[in-house]
Coordinates of C-alpha atoms and ligand atoms in Angstrom, one line a residue:
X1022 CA 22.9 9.5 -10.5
X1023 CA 22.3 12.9 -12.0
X1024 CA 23.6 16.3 -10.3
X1025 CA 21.6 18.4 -8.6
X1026 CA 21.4 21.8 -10.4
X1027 CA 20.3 24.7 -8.0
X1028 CA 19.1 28.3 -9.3
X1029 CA 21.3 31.4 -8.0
X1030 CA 17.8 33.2 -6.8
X1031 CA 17.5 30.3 -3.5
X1032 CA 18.1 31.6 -0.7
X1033 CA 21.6 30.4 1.4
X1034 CA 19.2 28.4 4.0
X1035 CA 17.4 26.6 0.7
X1036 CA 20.6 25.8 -0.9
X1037 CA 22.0 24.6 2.5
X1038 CA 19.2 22.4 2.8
X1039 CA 19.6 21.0 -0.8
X1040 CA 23.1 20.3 -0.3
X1041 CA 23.1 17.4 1.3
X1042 CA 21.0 14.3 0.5
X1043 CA 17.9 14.0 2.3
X1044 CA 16.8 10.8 4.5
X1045 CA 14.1 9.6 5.7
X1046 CA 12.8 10.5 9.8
X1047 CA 12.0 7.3 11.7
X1048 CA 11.9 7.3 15.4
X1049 CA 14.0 10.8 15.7
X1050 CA 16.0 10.0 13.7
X1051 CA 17.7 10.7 9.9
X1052 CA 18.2 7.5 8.1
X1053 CA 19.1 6.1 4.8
X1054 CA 16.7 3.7 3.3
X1055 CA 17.4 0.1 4.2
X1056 CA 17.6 -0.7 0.6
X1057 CA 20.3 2.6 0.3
X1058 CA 18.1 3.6 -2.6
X1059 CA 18.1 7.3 -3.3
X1060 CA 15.4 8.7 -6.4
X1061 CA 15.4 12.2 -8.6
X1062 CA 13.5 15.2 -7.3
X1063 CA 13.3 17.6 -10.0
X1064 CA 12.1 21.2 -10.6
X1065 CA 9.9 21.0 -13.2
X1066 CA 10.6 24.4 -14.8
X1067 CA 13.8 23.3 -15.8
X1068 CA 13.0 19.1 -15.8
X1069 CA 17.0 19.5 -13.9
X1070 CA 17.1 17.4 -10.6
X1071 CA 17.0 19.2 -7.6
X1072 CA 18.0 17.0 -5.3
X1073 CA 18.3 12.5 -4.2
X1074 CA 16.5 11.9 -1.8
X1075 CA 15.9 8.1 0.0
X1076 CA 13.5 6.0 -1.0
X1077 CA 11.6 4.3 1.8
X1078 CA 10.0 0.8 0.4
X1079 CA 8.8 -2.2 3.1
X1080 CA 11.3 -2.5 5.7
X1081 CA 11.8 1.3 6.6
X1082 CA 7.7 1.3 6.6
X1083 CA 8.2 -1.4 8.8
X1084 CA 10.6 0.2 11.2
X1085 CA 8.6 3.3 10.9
X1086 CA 5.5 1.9 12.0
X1087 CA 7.3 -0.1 14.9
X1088 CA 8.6 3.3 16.1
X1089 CA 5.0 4.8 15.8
X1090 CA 3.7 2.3 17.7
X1091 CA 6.0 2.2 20.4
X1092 CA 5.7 6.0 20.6
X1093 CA 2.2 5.4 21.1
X1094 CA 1.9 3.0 23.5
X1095 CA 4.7 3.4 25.6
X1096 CA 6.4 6.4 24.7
X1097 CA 5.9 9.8 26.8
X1098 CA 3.1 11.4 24.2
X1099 CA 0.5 9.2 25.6
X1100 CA 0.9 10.2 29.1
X1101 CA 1.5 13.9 27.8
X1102 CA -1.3 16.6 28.6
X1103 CA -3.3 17.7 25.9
X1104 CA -2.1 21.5 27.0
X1105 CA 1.5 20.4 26.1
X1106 CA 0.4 18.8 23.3
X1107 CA -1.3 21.9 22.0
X1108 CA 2.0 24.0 22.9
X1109 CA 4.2 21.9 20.9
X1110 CA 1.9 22.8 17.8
X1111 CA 2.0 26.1 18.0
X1112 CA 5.6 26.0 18.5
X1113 CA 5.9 24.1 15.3
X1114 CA 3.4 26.9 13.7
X1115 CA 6.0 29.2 15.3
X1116 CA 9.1 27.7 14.0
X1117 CA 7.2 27.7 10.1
X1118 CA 6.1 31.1 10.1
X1119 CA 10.0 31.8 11.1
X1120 CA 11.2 30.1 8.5
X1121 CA 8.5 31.1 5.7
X1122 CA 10.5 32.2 2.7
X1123 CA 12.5 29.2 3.1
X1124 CA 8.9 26.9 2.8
X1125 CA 8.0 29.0 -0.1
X1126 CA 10.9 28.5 -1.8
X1127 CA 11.0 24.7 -1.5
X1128 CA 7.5 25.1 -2.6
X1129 CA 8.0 26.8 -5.5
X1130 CA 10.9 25.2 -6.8
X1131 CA 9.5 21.4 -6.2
X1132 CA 5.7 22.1 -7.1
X1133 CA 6.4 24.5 -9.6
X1134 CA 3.8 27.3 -7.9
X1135 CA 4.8 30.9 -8.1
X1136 CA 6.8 31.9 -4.9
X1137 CA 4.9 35.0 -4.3
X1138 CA 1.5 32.3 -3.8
X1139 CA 3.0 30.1 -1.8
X1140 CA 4.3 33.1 0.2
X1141 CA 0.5 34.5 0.8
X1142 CA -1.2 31.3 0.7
X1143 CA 0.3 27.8 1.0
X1144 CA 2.7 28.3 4.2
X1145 CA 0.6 30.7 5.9
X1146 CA -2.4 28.5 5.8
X1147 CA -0.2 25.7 7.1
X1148 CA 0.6 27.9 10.3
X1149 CA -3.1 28.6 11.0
X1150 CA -3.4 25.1 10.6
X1151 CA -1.4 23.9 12.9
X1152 CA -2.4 26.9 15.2
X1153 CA -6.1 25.8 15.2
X1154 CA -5.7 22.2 15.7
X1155 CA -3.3 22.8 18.4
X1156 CA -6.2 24.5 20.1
X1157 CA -8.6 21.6 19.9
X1158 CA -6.1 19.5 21.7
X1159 CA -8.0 20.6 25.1
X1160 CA -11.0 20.3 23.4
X1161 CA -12.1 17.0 22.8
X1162 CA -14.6 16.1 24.9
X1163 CA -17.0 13.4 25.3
X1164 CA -20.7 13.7 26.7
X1165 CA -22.8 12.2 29.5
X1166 CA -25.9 10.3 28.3
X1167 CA -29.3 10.5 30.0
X1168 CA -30.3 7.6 29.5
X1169 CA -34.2 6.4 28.3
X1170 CA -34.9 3.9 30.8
X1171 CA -35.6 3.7 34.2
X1172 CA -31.8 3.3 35.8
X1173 CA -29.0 3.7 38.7
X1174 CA -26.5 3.7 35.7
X1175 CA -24.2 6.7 35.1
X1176 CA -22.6 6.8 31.3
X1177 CA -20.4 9.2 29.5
X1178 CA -18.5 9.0 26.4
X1179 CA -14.4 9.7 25.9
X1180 CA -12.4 10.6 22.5
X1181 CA -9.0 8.8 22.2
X1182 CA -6.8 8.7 19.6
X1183 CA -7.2 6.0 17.0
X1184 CA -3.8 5.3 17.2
X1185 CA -0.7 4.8 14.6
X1186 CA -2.1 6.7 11.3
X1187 CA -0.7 6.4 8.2
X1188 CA -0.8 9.7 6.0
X1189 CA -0.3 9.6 2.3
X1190 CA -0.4 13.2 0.6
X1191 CA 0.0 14.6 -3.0
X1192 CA 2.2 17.2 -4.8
X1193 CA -0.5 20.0 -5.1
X1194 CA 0.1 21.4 -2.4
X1195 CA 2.8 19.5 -0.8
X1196 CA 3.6 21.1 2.8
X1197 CA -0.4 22.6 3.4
X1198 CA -1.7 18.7 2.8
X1199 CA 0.7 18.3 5.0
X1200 CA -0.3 20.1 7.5
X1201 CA -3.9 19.2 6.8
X1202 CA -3.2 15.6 8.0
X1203 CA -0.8 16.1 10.8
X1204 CA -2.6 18.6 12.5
X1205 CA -5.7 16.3 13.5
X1206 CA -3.6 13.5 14.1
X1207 CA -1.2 15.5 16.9
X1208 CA -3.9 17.6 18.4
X1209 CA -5.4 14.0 19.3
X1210 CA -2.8 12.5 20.4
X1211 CA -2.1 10.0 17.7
X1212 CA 1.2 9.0 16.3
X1213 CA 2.1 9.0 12.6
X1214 CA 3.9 7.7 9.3
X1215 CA 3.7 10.5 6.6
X1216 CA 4.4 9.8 3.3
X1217 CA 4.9 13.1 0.7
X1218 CA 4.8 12.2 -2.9
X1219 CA 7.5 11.3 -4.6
X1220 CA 7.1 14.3 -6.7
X1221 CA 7.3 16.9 -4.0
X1222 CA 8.8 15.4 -0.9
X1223 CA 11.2 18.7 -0.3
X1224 CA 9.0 21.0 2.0
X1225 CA 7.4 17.8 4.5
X1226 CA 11.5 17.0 5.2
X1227 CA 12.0 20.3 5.8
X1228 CA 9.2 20.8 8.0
X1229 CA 10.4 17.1 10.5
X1230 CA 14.0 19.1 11.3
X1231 CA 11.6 22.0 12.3
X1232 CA 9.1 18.8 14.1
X1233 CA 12.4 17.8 16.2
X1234 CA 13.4 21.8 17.1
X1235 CA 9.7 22.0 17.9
X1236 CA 10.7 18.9 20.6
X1237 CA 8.3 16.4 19.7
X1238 CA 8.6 13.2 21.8
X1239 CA 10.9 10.4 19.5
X1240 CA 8.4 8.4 16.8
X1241 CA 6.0 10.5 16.8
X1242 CA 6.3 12.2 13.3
X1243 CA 8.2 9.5 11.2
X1244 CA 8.7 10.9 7.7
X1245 CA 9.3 8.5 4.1
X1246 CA 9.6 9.5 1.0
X1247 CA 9.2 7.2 -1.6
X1248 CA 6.7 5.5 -4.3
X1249 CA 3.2 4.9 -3.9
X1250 CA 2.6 1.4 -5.6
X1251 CA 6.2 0.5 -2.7
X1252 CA 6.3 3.2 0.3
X1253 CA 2.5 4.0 -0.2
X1254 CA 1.1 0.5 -0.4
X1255 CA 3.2 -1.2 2.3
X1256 CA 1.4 1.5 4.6
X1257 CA -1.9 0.8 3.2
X1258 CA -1.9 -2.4 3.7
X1259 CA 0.3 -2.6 7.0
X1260 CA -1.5 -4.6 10.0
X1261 CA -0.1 -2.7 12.8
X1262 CA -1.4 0.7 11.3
X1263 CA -4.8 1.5 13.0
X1264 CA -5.7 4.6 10.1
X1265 CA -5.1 5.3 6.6
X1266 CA -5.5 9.1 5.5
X1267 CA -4.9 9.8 1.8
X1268 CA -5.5 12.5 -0.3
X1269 CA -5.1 11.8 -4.2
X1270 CA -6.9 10.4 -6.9
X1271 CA -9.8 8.4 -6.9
X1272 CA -8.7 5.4 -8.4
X1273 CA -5.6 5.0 -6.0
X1274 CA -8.7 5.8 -3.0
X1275 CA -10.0 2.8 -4.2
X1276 CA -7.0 0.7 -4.1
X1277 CA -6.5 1.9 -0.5
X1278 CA -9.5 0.8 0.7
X1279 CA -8.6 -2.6 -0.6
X1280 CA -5.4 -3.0 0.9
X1281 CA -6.7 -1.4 4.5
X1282 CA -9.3 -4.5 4.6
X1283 CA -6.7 -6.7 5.6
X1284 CA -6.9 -5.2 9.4
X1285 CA -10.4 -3.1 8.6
X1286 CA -8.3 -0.2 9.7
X1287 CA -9.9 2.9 9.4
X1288 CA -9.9 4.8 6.4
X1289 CA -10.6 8.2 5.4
X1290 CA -10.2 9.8 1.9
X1291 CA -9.7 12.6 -0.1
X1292 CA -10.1 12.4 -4.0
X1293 CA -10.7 14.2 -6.9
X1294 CA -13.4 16.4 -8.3
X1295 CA -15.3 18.4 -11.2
X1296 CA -16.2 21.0 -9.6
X1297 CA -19.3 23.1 -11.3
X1298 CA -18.8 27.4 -11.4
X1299 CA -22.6 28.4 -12.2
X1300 CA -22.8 32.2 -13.4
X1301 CA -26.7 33.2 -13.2
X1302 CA -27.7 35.8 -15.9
X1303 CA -28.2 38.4 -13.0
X1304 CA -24.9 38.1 -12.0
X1305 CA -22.1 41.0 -10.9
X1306 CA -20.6 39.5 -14.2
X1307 CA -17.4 41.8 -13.1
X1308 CA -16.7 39.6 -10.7
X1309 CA -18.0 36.6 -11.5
X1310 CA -15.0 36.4 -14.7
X1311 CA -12.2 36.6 -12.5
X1312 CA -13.7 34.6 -10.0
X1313 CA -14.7 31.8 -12.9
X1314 CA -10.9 32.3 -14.1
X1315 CA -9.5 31.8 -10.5
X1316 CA -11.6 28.9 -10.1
X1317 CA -9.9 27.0 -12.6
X1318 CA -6.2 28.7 -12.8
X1319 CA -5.5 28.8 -9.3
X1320 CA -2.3 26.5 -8.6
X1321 CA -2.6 25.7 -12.6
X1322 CA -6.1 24.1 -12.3
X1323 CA -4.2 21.4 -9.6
X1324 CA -6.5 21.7 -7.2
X1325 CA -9.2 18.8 -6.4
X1326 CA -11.9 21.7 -6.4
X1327 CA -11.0 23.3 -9.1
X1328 CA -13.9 24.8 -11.1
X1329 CA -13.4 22.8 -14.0
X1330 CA -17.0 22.9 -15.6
X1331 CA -18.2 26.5 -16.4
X1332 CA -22.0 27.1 -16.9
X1333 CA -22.9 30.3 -17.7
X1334 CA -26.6 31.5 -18.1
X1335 CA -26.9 32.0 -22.3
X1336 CA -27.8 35.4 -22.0
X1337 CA -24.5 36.4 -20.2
X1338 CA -22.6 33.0 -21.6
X1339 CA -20.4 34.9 -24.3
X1340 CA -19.4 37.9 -22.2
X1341 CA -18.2 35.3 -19.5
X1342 CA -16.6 33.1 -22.0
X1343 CA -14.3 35.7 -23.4
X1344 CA -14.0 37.8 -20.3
X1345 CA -12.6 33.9 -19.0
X1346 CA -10.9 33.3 -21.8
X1347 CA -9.1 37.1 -21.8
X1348 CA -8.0 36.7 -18.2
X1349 CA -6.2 33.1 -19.3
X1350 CA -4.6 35.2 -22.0
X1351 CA -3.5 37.8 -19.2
X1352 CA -1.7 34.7 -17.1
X1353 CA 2.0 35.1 -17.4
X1354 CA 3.4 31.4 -17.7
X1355 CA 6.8 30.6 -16.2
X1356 CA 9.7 29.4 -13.7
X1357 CA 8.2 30.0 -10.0
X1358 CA 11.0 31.8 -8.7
X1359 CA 10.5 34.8 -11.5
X1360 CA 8.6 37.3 -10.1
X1361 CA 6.3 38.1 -13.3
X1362 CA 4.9 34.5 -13.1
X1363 CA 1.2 34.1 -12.3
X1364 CA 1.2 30.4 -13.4
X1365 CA 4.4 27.7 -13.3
X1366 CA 4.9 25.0 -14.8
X1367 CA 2.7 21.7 -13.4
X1368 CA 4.3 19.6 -11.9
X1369 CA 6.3 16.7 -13.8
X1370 CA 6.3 15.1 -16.6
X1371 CA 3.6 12.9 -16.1
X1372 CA 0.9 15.2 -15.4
X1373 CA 2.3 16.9 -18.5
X1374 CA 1.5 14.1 -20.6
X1375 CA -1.7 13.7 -18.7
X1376 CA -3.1 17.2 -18.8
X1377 CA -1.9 17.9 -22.9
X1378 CA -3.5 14.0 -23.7
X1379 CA -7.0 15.7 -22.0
X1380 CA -6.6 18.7 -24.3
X1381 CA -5.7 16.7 -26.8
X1382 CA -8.8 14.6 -26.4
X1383 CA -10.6 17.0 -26.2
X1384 CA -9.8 18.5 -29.4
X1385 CA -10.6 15.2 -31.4
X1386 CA -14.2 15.3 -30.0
X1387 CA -15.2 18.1 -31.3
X1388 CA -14.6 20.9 -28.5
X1389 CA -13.5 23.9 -29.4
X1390 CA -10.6 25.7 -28.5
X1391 CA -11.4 29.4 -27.3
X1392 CA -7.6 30.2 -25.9
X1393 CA -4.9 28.1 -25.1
X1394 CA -4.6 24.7 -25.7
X1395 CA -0.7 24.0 -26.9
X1396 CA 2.6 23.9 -24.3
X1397 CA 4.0 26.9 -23.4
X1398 CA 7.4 28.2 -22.9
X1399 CA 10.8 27.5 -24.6
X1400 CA 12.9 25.9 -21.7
X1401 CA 12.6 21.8 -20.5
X1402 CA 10.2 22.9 -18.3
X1403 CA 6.2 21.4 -17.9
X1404 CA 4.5 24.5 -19.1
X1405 CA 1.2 24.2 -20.7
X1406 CA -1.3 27.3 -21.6
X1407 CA -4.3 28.3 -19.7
X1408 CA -7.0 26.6 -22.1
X1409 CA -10.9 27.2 -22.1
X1410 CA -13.2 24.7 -24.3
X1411 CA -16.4 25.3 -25.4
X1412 CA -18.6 23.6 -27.4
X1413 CA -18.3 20.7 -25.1
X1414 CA -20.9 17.9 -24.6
X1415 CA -21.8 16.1 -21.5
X1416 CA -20.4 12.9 -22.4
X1417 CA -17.4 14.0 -23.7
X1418 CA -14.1 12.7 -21.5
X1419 CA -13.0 16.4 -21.3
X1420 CA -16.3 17.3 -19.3
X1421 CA -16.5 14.0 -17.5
X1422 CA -13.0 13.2 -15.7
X1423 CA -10.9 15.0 -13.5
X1424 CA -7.7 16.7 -15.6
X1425 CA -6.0 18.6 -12.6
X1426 CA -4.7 21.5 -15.2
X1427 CA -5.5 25.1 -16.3
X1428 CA -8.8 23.9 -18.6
X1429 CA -12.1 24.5 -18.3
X1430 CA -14.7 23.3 -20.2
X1431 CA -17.4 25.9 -20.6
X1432 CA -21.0 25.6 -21.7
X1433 CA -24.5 27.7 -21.8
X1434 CA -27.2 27.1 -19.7
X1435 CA -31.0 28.8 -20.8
X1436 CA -33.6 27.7 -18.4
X1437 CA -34.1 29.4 -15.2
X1438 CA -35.6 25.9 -13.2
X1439 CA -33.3 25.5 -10.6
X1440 CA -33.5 22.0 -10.4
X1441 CA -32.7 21.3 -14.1
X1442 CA -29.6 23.6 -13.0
X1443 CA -28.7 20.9 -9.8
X1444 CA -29.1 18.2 -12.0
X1445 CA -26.3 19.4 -14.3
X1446 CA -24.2 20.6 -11.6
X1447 CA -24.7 17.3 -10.1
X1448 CA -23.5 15.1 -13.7
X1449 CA -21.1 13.6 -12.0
X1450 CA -19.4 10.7 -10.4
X1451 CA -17.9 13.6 -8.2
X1452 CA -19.1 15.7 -5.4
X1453 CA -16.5 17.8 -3.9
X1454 CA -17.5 21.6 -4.6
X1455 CA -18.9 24.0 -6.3
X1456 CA -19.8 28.0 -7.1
X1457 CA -22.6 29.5 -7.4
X1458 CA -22.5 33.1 -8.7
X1459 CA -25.5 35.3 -8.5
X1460 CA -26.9 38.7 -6.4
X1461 CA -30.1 36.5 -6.0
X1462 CA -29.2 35.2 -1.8
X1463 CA -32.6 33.1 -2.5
X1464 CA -31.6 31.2 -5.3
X1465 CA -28.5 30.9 -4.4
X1466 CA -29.2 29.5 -1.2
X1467 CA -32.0 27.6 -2.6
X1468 CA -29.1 25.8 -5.5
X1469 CA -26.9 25.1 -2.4
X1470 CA -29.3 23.1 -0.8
X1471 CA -30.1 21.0 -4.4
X1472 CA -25.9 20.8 -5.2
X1473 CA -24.5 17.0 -4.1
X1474 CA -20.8 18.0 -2.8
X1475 CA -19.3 18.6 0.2
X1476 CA -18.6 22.2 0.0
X1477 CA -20.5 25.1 -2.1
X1478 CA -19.4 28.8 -2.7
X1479 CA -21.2 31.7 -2.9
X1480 CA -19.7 34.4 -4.8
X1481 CA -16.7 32.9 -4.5
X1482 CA -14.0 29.7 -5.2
X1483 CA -11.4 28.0 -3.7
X1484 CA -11.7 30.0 -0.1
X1485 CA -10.4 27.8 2.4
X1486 CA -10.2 28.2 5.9
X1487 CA -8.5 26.0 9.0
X1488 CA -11.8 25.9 10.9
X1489 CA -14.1 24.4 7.8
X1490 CA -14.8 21.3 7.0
X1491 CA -13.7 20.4 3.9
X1492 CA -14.3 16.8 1.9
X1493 CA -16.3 15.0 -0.7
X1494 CA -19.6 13.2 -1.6
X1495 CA -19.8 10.4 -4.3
X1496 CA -16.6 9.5 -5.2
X1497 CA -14.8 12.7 -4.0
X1498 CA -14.1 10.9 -0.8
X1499 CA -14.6 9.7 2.9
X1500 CA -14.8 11.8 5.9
X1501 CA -13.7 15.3 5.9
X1502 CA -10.7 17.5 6.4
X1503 CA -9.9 20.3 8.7
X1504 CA -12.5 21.8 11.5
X1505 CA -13.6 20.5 14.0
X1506 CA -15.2 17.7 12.1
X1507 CA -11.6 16.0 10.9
X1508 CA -11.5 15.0 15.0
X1509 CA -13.7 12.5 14.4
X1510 CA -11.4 10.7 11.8
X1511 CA -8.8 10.9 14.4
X1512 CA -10.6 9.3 17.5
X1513 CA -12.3 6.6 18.6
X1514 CA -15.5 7.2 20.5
X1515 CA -15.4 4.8 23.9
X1516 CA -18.8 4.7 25.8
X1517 CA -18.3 4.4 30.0
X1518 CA -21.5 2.6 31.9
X1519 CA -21.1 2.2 35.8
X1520 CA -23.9 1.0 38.1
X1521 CA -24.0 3.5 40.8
Ligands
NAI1488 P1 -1.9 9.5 -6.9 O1 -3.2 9.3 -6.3 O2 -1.2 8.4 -7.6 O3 -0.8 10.0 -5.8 C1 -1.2 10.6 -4.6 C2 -0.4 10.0 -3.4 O4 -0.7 8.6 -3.4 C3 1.1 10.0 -3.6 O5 1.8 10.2 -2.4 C4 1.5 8.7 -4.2 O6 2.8 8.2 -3.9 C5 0.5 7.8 -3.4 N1 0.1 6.5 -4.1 C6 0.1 6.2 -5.4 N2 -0.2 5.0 -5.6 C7 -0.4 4.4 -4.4 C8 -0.8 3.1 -4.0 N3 -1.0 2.1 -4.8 N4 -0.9 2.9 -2.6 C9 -0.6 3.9 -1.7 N5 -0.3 5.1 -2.1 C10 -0.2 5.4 -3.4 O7 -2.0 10.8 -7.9 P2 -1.0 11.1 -9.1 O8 -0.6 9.9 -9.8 O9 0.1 12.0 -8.6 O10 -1.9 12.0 -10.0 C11 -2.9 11.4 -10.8 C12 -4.2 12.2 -10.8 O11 -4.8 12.1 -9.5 C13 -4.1 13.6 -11.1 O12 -4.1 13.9 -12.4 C14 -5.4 14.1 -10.4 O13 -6.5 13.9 -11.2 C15 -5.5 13.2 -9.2 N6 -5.0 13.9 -8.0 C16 -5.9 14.4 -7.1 C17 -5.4 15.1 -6.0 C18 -6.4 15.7 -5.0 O14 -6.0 16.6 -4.3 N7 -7.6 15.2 -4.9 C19 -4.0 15.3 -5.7 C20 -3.1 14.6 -6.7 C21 -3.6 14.0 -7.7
MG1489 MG1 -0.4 7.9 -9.5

C-alpha cells in the first residue's frame, strides 16, 4: 500500500481528516468494507496518494441498502415532519458553510480545481442547495381534481417519497453533485445510498461526519466509496432499491438502465454533452471572448455543458478565434492549492489519456491547432494546455464526442437563417445546453426556441442556480436536476377517490 503524501499548505482540520483511513457510512455508522479492501486516492497534481480509503463492493451495498430500507420504513424519518426535515438541511447547509475552507481544500486537492473556485463556487453552491431543497420540504403538495363527470366523488392527489434511492455521482464536481442528488432526495423524505467516484470520494465523506453532527436519523445517508463496474453496479441493479440517480457518461447511463430493469426501478439520468457557444456577427464581441473562453475552460473543460463547439459568425470568426485562443494562452496551469492557478490539473490519469488521445485525434484528421494542444507542466501531475481547434469538420470525432477537457473545437458560420444555425447547433446525439451570444433579444429568443437541449444561455455559460432546472434532451439524459422540477424524480404521485 502506498503512503499518503500531504502538502504543508492543508489546513490542520484537512490533514486531520486525511490522517486516518476513511470507511464507509452505513446505518450511522463508520465501517470497513466487508472485503477489508482499502484503494488509492491520489492528487492528481502530484499523481502521490492522498489517502486509502474502503472499497465498498456487494455485501456492504447490501448492508447499506438494508439499513436504507429499514430507515425508511420503520425508522423515525418517515414519521418525521417535513418542518424538521427541512431544519435538519439547513443545519447541514449550516455546518458546510462552517467548515468551507476545509470543503475547498478537499476539493482542490482530490479534483484538482483551483482552491480559490471551489471557494466562490463549488461549496457555496452546495449550501444554497441544500438551503433551497430544505425549503421545499413543506412544499410538496398534491391537488384536488374536479372531476369531468357528473359525481359524489371527492379526489386529491399526494407526493411521497419514492423510497430507498441510489445516487451514483462523478469527480467534476465531487461534493456539489453531491449535494445535487441528496438535496431532492432528503427534502422528500426518501432514504439514500450515495456512491462518490472512486476518483474523488474525499469531500462526500467529509460531508456524512457533518450529516451525523447535523443529527440525521440512523440509515438515512449511507455513504460507499468504491468502483463503478462493483459498488456502482451492485446498486444499479439491486432489487430492494426503488431509484437510481446517476450523473456520468452516457454510455455507463445506458448500462444503468439495463441493470435497473431487473425491478423497473426508477431511473433518472444525467449524461454528457456538446454544448454549442453561438457568437452572432452583431455581437458585444468584448464579452462574448471571455465568455466563449469560460464556456469551455471552466473547471478545465469538465463540465457536461461545457461549450465545447464554437461557432462564430465569419465576419467576427477570426477576432473571436484569437481573442479565445489569447485568453487560453492567459490561463495559468498548475497544482490547486497555488494561488496563481486558474486551471489544475484534470483529474487522473485516465482522463489524461482520454483528453490528450482526443487532441491527438484530432490532430491526425486534419484540425488545426490554434494554441495549446501538448501536456503541460514539469511535475507527475495531469496537466494538459488549454487547446482551441479550428479547421474542424462535422464528422470529425473531435467535433462529434464529448472530451470533458480544456478544447474547443471552433468553426465559422456565414448565413444569417436561423434555422440553418439550429440545425448545426442541434448536430448532435447531445442536448444538454447551449449559448447564444448576440444584442439582437429577437433572435436570440427566437434560436432558443429552435435549440434541442435542456438548458440555453443568453449572453452567458455555465450560470447555474439551486432553483433551475437543469438536465438533458437526446442522449444528455432523463429527468432533470435541481428546482422544483427534481421533486418529481423524487416522489411518487398517489391519486385518493372517496365516494362521499
Ligand atoms: P463514468 O460514467 O464511468 O463514472 C461516473 C460514475 O459512475 C462514477 O461514480 C463511477 O464509479 C460510476 N460507474 C462507472 N461504471 C459504472 C457501472 N457500470 N455501474 C454503475 N456505476 C458506474 O465516467 P468516467 O469514466 O469517470 O468518465 C468518462 C467520461 O464520462 C468522461 O470523459 C466524460 O465524457 C463523461 N463524464 C460525464 C460527466 C457528466 O457530468 N455528465 C461526469 C463524469 C464523466
Ligand atoms: Mg468510467
Amino acid at each position: 500500500m502506498e503512503a499518503a503524501i500531504l502538502d504543508s499548505r492543508l489546513s490542520d482540520a484537512t490533514t486531520a481528516f486525511l490522517s486516518k483511513n476513511r470507511r464507509l457510512l452505513i446505518n450511522d455508522e463508520w465501517v470497513e468494507a466487508a472485503s477489508g479492501k482499502t484503494f488509492p486516492v491520489y492528487n492528481p497534481a502530484t499523481g502521490q496518494v492522498l489517502a486509502q480509503v474502503a472499497e465498498a463492493d456487494t455485501e456492504d451495498v447490501n448492508r447499506a441498502v438494508a439499513a436504507a430500507r429499514q430507515a425508511f420504513d420503520e425508522g423515525p424519518w418517515r414519521r418525521m415532519t417535513a418542518s424538521r426535515r427541512g431544519q435538519l438541511m439547513w443545519k447541514l447547509a449550516e455546518l458546510i458553510e462552517q467548515h468551507l475552507e476545509e470543503f475547498a481544500e478537499l476539493e482542490s486537492i482530490d479534483n484538482g480545481k483551483p482552491l480559490s473556485v471551489a471557494r466562490v463556487a463549488d461549496v457555496p453552491l452546495t449550501v444554497d442547495m441544500f438551503r433551497y431543497m430544505g425549503g421545499w420540504a413543506t412544499k410538496i403538495t398534491g391537488e384536488t381534481l374536479p372531476w369531468s363527470r357528473p359525481n359524489d366523488f371527492l379526489s386529491y392527489t399526494m407526493r411521497e417519497p419514492v423510497g430507498v434511492v441510489a445516487q451514483i455521482i462523478p469527480w467534476n464536481f465531487p461534493l456539489l453533485m453531491a449535494a445535487w442528488k441528496l438535496g431532492p432526495a432528503l427534502a422528500t423524505g426518501c432514504t439514500v445510498i450515495l456512491k462518490p467516484a472512486e476518483q474523488t470520494p474525499l469531500s462526500a465523506l467529509r460531508l456524512g461526519e457533518l450529516i451525523q453532527e447535523a443529527g440525521f436519523p440512523k440509515g438515512v445517508v449511507n455513504i460507499l466509496p468504491g468502483y463503478g463496474e462493483t459498488a456502482g453496479a451492485a446498486l444499479a441493479a439491486h432489487n430492494d432499491v426503488d431509484k437510481v440517480a446517476f450523473t456520468g457518461s452516457t454510455e455507463v447511463g445506458k448500462l444503468i438502465v439495463k441493470a435497473a430493469a431487473g425491478n423497473l426501478k426508477k431511473v433518472s439520468l444525467e449524461l454528457g454533452g456538446k454544448s454549442p457557444t453561438i457568437v452572432f456577427a452583431d455581437a458585444d464581441v468584448e464579452k462574448a471572448i471571455p465568455g466563449a473562453a469560460s464556456a469551455i475552460f471552466f473547471n478545465h473543460g469538465q463540465c457536461c455543458c461545457a461549450g465545447s463547439r464554437l461557432y462564430a459568425h465569419e465576419s467576427v470568426f477570426d477576432q473571436v478565434l484569437e481573442g479565445v485562443s489569447a485568453e487560453a494562452r492567459k490561463i495559468k496551469v498548475g497544482a490547486g492549492l497555488d494561488p496563481e492557478t486558474n486551471m489544475g490539473p484534470l483529474v487522473s490519469e485516465e482522463q489524461f489519456q482520454r483528453v490528450t488521445g482526443y487532441i491527438d485525434a484530432g490532430i491526425k484528421e486534419g484540425a488545426r491547432v490554434v494554441t495549446g494542444g501538448k501536456k503541460a507542466g514539469t511535475s507527475g501531475g495531469y496537466f494538459v494546455e488549454p487547446t482551441v481547434f479550428t479547421n474542424t469538420r462535422p464528422t470529425m470525432k473531435v467535433v462529434q464526442e464529448e472530451i470533458f477537457g480544456p478544447v474547443v473545437c471552433a468553426e465559422s458560420f456565414d448565413d444569417n437563417d436561423l434555422e440553418n444555425m439550429a440545425r448545426r447547433a442541434n448536430d448532435s446525439l447531445y442536448g444538454l445546453a447551449a449559448s447564444i451570444w448576440t444584442k439582437d433579444i429577437s433572435k436570440a429568443h427566437k434560436l432558443a426556441r429552435l435549440v434541442r437541449s435542456g438548458t440555453v444561455w443568453i449572453n452567458c455559460h455555465n450560470v447555474f442556480d439551486a432553483s433551475l432546472p437543469f438536465g438533458g434532451y437526446k442522449q444528455s439524459g432523463w429527468g432533470r436536476e435541481m428546482g422544483s422540477e427534481v421533486l418529481n424524480n423524487y416522489t411518487e404521485l398517489k391519486a385518493v377517490t372517496a365516494k362521499l
